């Protein structure tokens, strides 16, 4: 049986998962509304967070499909997947054209010598221009140094939502058979000697409560059966030995237990507790190492702490440092883009580093849903010493805004160290590309949405490390901090909302030192939000006015990480997200500020 191994890559929200779901439904391996985005957070946010495997049969050929994330924070997932497949479907939105993550994933694909198949998706959009998109992708190929063979890429038009594909844009819109035929024509069959010593490489990890760590591998040669003894060879030279306890292959989105695997298979191997991405799994102890799979280093870090607020333990089921430590250790089993330092001075603190605020935010959201309660510090960039020069991560920032708002965006990003590289005007929109330090984007995304009235799109990707910029100061909003504990009254909030933006609605319970809002003048305010109206025995006509409260800015984990100041913690529990000062009492904050 022939095997074709492909990955679907694209910028976020260009339709990868929808297209994959349609392929699986039309080939009969899944039914109904089952989706590759099976995680609850993925379904809520409409984005792919974790790369996932699926397989289907078409005309007697097995097609292994790997669906990849489109957000830059999960770029390390894409890089690993590309090493395990033989071609990629590059999905591009016919209206938006190539976007930053399109460039990132395409560059990685071309560097590995893959010949992508271009899928121009969403051609039914009102402003879709499939021909322009094709030309822009061709220019991107050339700019990224594609070979003549790669430049002669096959392409097809799709509407993933309707499950139709057309070789020519005017062809009948029937099903995805033209796309599947194109895959069989242009994706090379998986090869390998089935009689040679077994050789495979893990490109992803999974974890099972009963089987432990699972290695998701691409088999390059040899046949493997359950019970066989194998060697795991690491790049460091360490060699360990283990026994295969179970084998699985994919059918649809399910893993199916099997007795043996052969060259070209994408399979799951159980039985090796110390296996890691990029290791060489082989039956021959003297086999040469396969090329290492590099995982991008983290760019931001923050401190996870045991929750010490007055409301600690009210909502969480797991609140101790030991429980948080065990959960982070479990996360490290599968989240290879994460780094955790446990040997801090305090047993109740852990330094956690990740690829971006969304990467860390997803971890925190999963933990709170599992019943964990903790608090975290303000994110910090990770600097490096390169040839004696202090360097920090820089990002390419791509902005799509209405033309009448471009000036404000350019001005605000300019004050944060971003340098304008290109500016294109099209259909009343400005497409602007900046380069600037990651530090400058902290706290800006929420402001960007306000500046553009929700009509703008801002995406970024890590470029490299460059010399540290000294002239950037993060502008922190002033905090409106409660000086008492109790239940917030609408009467007090009516007065306070004129001084800034509130984070809580009326009747919320607060404690001393809890941040209930920010101030418009960036000044620190200590307020009493529980104060009610003074009552007298005298009634006066016309003095009682109806209280009209502006809807508050309710905190989420992502907004909290963006807006929090250096002297604050973000308290995260299963039911609440609160902002608080590190020092809850006002005299403690004054003393600390004076000492600093």
PDB file of C-alpha atoms in Angstrom, residues 466-592:
ATOM      1  CA  UNK A 466      19.340  42.181  17.996  1.00  0.00           C
ATOM      2  CA  UNK A 467      21.150  44.729  20.197  1.00  0.00           C
ATOM      3  CA  UNK A 468      19.070  45.915  23.134  1.00  0.00           C
ATOM      4  CA  UNK A 469      17.247  49.229  22.588  1.00  0.00           C
ATOM      5  CA  UNK A 470      17.660  51.506  25.593  1.00  0.00           C
ATOM      6  CA  UNK A 471      15.219  54.233  24.569  1.00  0.00           C
ATOM      7  CA  UNK A 472      12.011  52.203  25.012  1.00  0.00           C
ATOM      8  CA  UNK A 473      10.039  52.584  28.187  1.00  0.00           C
ATOM      9  CA  UNK A 474       6.938  50.511  28.750  1.00  0.00           C
ATOM     10  CA  UNK A 475       4.149  52.951  29.574  1.00  0.00           C
ATOM     11  CA  UNK A 476       2.155  51.454  32.421  1.00  0.00           C
ATOM     12  CA  UNK A 477      -1.320  52.652  33.275  1.00  0.00           C
ATOM     13  CA  UNK A 478      -1.873  54.018  36.751  1.00  0.00           C
ATOM     14  CA  UNK A 479      -3.691  51.629  39.073  1.00  0.00           C
ATOM     15  CA  UNK A 480      -6.937  52.232  40.934  1.00  0.00           C
ATOM     16  CA  UNK A 481      -6.391  50.129  44.062  1.00  0.00           C
ATOM     17  CA  UNK A 482      -8.924  49.277  46.743  1.00  0.00           C
ATOM     18  CA  UNK A 483      -7.967  50.360  50.265  1.00  0.00           C
ATOM     19  CA  UNK A 484     -10.649  48.249  51.976  1.00  0.00           C
ATOM     20  CA  UNK A 485     -12.238  44.819  51.765  1.00  0.00           C
ATOM     21  CA  UNK A 486     -15.915  44.333  51.094  1.00  0.00           C
ATOM     22  CA  UNK A 487     -18.560  44.350  48.383  1.00  0.00           C
ATOM     23  CA  UNK A 488     -18.350  47.039  45.698  1.00  0.00           C
ATOM     24  CA  UNK A 489     -21.320  49.427  45.453  1.00  0.00           C
ATOM     25  CA  UNK A 490     -22.650  50.992  42.267  1.00  0.00           C
ATOM     26  CA  UNK A 491     -22.693  54.428  43.933  1.00  0.00           C
ATOM     27  CA  UNK A 492     -18.907  54.344  44.414  1.00  0.00           C
ATOM     28  CA  UNK A 493     -18.229  52.981  40.928  1.00  0.00           C
ATOM     29  CA  UNK A 494     -20.340  55.776  39.431  1.00  0.00           C
ATOM     30  CA  UNK A 495     -17.860  58.288  40.853  1.00  0.00           C
ATOM     31  CA  UNK A 496     -14.752  56.236  40.086  1.00  0.00           C
ATOM     32  CA  UNK A 497     -15.576  55.518  36.430  1.00  0.00           C
ATOM     33  CA  UNK A 498     -14.971  59.188  35.613  1.00  0.00           C
ATOM     34  CA  UNK A 499     -11.339  58.760  36.707  1.00  0.00           C
ATOM     35  CA  UNK A 500     -10.449  55.836  34.439  1.00  0.00           C
ATOM     36  CA  UNK A 501     -11.452  52.348  33.276  1.00  0.00           C
ATOM     37  CA  UNK A 502     -12.946  49.845  35.727  1.00  0.00           C
ATOM     38  CA  UNK A 503     -12.179  46.118  35.710  1.00  0.00           C
ATOM     39  CA  UNK A 504     -15.079  44.962  37.928  1.00  0.00           C
ATOM     40  CA  UNK A 505     -18.885  45.333  37.962  1.00  0.00           C
ATOM     41  CA  UNK A 506     -21.009  46.328  40.949  1.00  0.00           C
ATOM     42  CA  UNK A 507     -21.510  43.799  43.785  1.00  0.00           C
ATOM     43  CA  UNK A 508     -18.067  42.275  43.245  1.00  0.00           C
ATOM     44  CA  UNK A 509     -16.236  41.294  46.419  1.00  0.00           C
ATOM     45  CA  UNK A 510     -12.804  42.916  46.711  1.00  0.00           C
ATOM     46  CA  UNK A 511      -9.904  42.916  49.167  1.00  0.00           C
ATOM     47  CA  UNK A 512      -7.367  45.520  50.250  1.00  0.00           C
ATOM     48  CA  UNK A 513      -4.674  45.882  47.597  1.00  0.00           C
ATOM     49  CA  UNK A 514      -6.806  44.539  44.734  1.00  0.00           C
ATOM     50  CA  UNK A 515      -6.593  46.574  41.516  1.00  0.00           C
ATOM     51  CA  UNK A 516     -10.142  47.448  40.415  1.00  0.00           C
ATOM     52  CA  UNK A 517      -9.288  49.654  37.421  1.00  0.00           C
ATOM     53  CA  UNK A 518      -6.767  51.980  35.817  1.00  0.00           C
ATOM     54  CA  UNK A 519      -6.538  55.751  35.834  1.00  0.00           C
ATOM     55  CA  UNK A 520      -6.623  57.947  32.766  1.00  0.00           C
ATOM     56  CA  UNK A 521      -3.713  60.114  34.019  1.00  0.00           C
ATOM     57  CA  UNK A 522      -1.417  57.153  34.823  1.00  0.00           C
ATOM     58  CA  UNK A 523      -1.380  58.088  38.504  1.00  0.00           C
ATOM     59  CA  UNK A 524      -1.660  55.643  41.405  1.00  0.00           C
ATOM     60  CA  UNK A 525      -4.970  55.984  43.271  1.00  0.00           C
ATOM     61  CA  UNK A 526      -6.070  54.300  46.458  1.00  0.00           C
ATOM     62  CA  UNK A 527      -9.866  54.309  46.609  1.00  0.00           C
ATOM     63  CA  UNK A 528     -12.811  53.024  48.630  1.00  0.00           C
ATOM     64  CA  UNK A 529     -15.169  51.236  46.207  1.00  0.00           C
ATOM     65  CA  UNK A 530     -17.465  50.046  49.027  1.00  0.00           C
ATOM     66  CA  UNK A 531     -18.545  53.517  50.088  1.00  0.00           C
ATOM     67  CA  UNK A 532     -22.302  54.135  49.948  1.00  0.00           C
ATOM     68  CA  UNK A 533     -24.357  57.301  49.796  1.00  0.00           C
ATOM     69  CA  UNK A 534     -24.823  59.192  53.041  1.00  0.00           C
ATOM     70  CA  UNK A 535     -28.463  58.978  54.127  1.00  0.00           C
ATOM     71  CA  UNK A 536     -30.313  61.771  55.977  1.00  0.00           C
ATOM     72  CA  UNK A 537     -33.820  62.345  57.265  1.00  0.00           C
ATOM     73  CA  UNK A 538     -34.344  65.207  54.814  1.00  0.00           C
ATOM     74  CA  UNK A 539     -35.708  64.476  51.354  1.00  0.00           C
ATOM     75  CA  UNK A 540     -34.684  66.874  48.584  1.00  0.00           C
ATOM     76  CA  UNK A 541     -36.384  66.890  45.199  1.00  0.00           C
ATOM     77  CA  UNK A 542     -34.224  66.389  42.131  1.00  0.00           C
ATOM     78  CA  UNK A 543     -31.057  65.223  43.903  1.00  0.00           C
ATOM     79  CA  UNK A 544     -31.481  61.470  43.370  1.00  0.00           C
ATOM     80  CA  UNK A 545     -30.237  60.596  39.904  1.00  0.00           C
ATOM     81  CA  UNK A 546     -30.219  57.201  38.293  1.00  0.00           C
ATOM     82  CA  UNK A 547     -26.776  55.577  38.329  1.00  0.00           C
ATOM     83  CA  UNK A 548     -25.529  54.581  34.864  1.00  0.00           C
ATOM     84  CA  UNK A 549     -22.391  52.465  34.935  1.00  0.00           C
ATOM     85  CA  UNK A 550     -20.214  51.995  31.876  1.00  0.00           C
ATOM     86  CA  UNK A 551     -19.638  48.265  31.203  1.00  0.00           C
ATOM     87  CA  UNK A 552     -16.278  47.358  32.804  1.00  0.00           C
ATOM     88  CA  UNK A 553     -13.233  45.901  31.048  1.00  0.00           C
ATOM     89  CA  UNK A 554     -13.507  42.374  32.415  1.00  0.00           C
ATOM     90  CA  UNK A 555     -10.078  40.823  32.798  1.00  0.00           C
ATOM     91  CA  UNK A 556      -9.017  37.708  30.930  1.00  0.00           C
ATOM     92  CA  UNK A 557      -5.650  36.012  31.290  1.00  0.00           C
ATOM     93  CA  UNK A 558      -4.345  37.561  28.048  1.00  0.00           C
ATOM     94  CA  UNK A 559      -5.515  41.115  28.827  1.00  0.00           C
ATOM     95  CA  UNK A 560      -4.224  40.774  32.376  1.00  0.00           C
ATOM     96  CA  UNK A 561      -0.752  39.755  31.161  1.00  0.00           C
ATOM     97  CA  UNK A 562      -0.754  42.751  28.803  1.00  0.00           C
ATOM     98  CA  UNK A 563      -1.858  45.494  31.172  1.00  0.00           C
ATOM     99  CA  UNK A 564      -0.306  44.433  34.503  1.00  0.00           C
ATOM    100  CA  UNK A 565       2.509  46.544  35.961  1.00  0.00           C
ATOM    101  CA  UNK A 566       5.839  45.439  37.419  1.00  0.00           C
ATOM    102  CA  UNK A 567       4.563  45.802  40.991  1.00  0.00           C
ATOM    103  CA  UNK A 568       1.467  43.652  40.418  1.00  0.00           C
ATOM    104  CA  UNK A 569       0.477  39.980  40.288  1.00  0.00           C
ATOM    105  CA  UNK A 570      -2.254  38.411  38.168  1.00  0.00           C
ATOM    106  CA  UNK A 571      -4.322  36.125  40.393  1.00  0.00           C
ATOM    107  CA  UNK A 572      -5.803  33.214  38.420  1.00  0.00           C
ATOM    108  CA  UNK A 573      -8.421  30.856  39.873  1.00  0.00           C
ATOM    109  CA  UNK A 574     -10.955  28.476  38.259  1.00  0.00           C
ATOM    110  CA  UNK A 575     -13.660  31.161  38.363  1.00  0.00           C
ATOM    111  CA  UNK A 576     -11.836  34.512  38.548  1.00  0.00           C
ATOM    112  CA  UNK A 577      -8.998  36.573  37.122  1.00  0.00           C
ATOM    113  CA  UNK A 578      -7.946  39.405  39.443  1.00  0.00           C
ATOM    114  CA  UNK A 579      -5.174  41.986  39.400  1.00  0.00           C
ATOM    115  CA  UNK A 580      -3.528  42.811  42.715  1.00  0.00           C
ATOM    116  CA  UNK A 581      -0.549  44.690  44.077  1.00  0.00           C
ATOM    117  CA  UNK A 582       2.421  42.646  45.281  1.00  0.00           C
ATOM    118  CA  UNK A 583       2.210  44.564  48.558  1.00  0.00           C
ATOM    119  CA  UNK A 584      -1.432  44.727  49.587  1.00  0.00           C
ATOM    120  CA  UNK A 585      -1.254  47.482  52.232  1.00  0.00           C
ATOM    121  CA  UNK A 586      -0.654  51.065  51.186  1.00  0.00           C
ATOM    122  CA  UNK A 587       2.051  51.734  53.770  1.00  0.00           C
ATOM    123  CA  UNK A 588       3.947  48.634  52.550  1.00  0.00           C
ATOM    124  CA  UNK A 589       3.836  49.903  48.968  1.00  0.00           C
ATOM    125  CA  UNK A 590       5.028  53.325  50.069  1.00  0.00           C
ATOM    126  CA  UNK A 591       7.866  51.812  52.054  1.00  0.00           C
ATOM    127  CA  UNK A 592       8.911  49.614  49.139  1.00  0.00           C
TER     128      UNK A 592
END
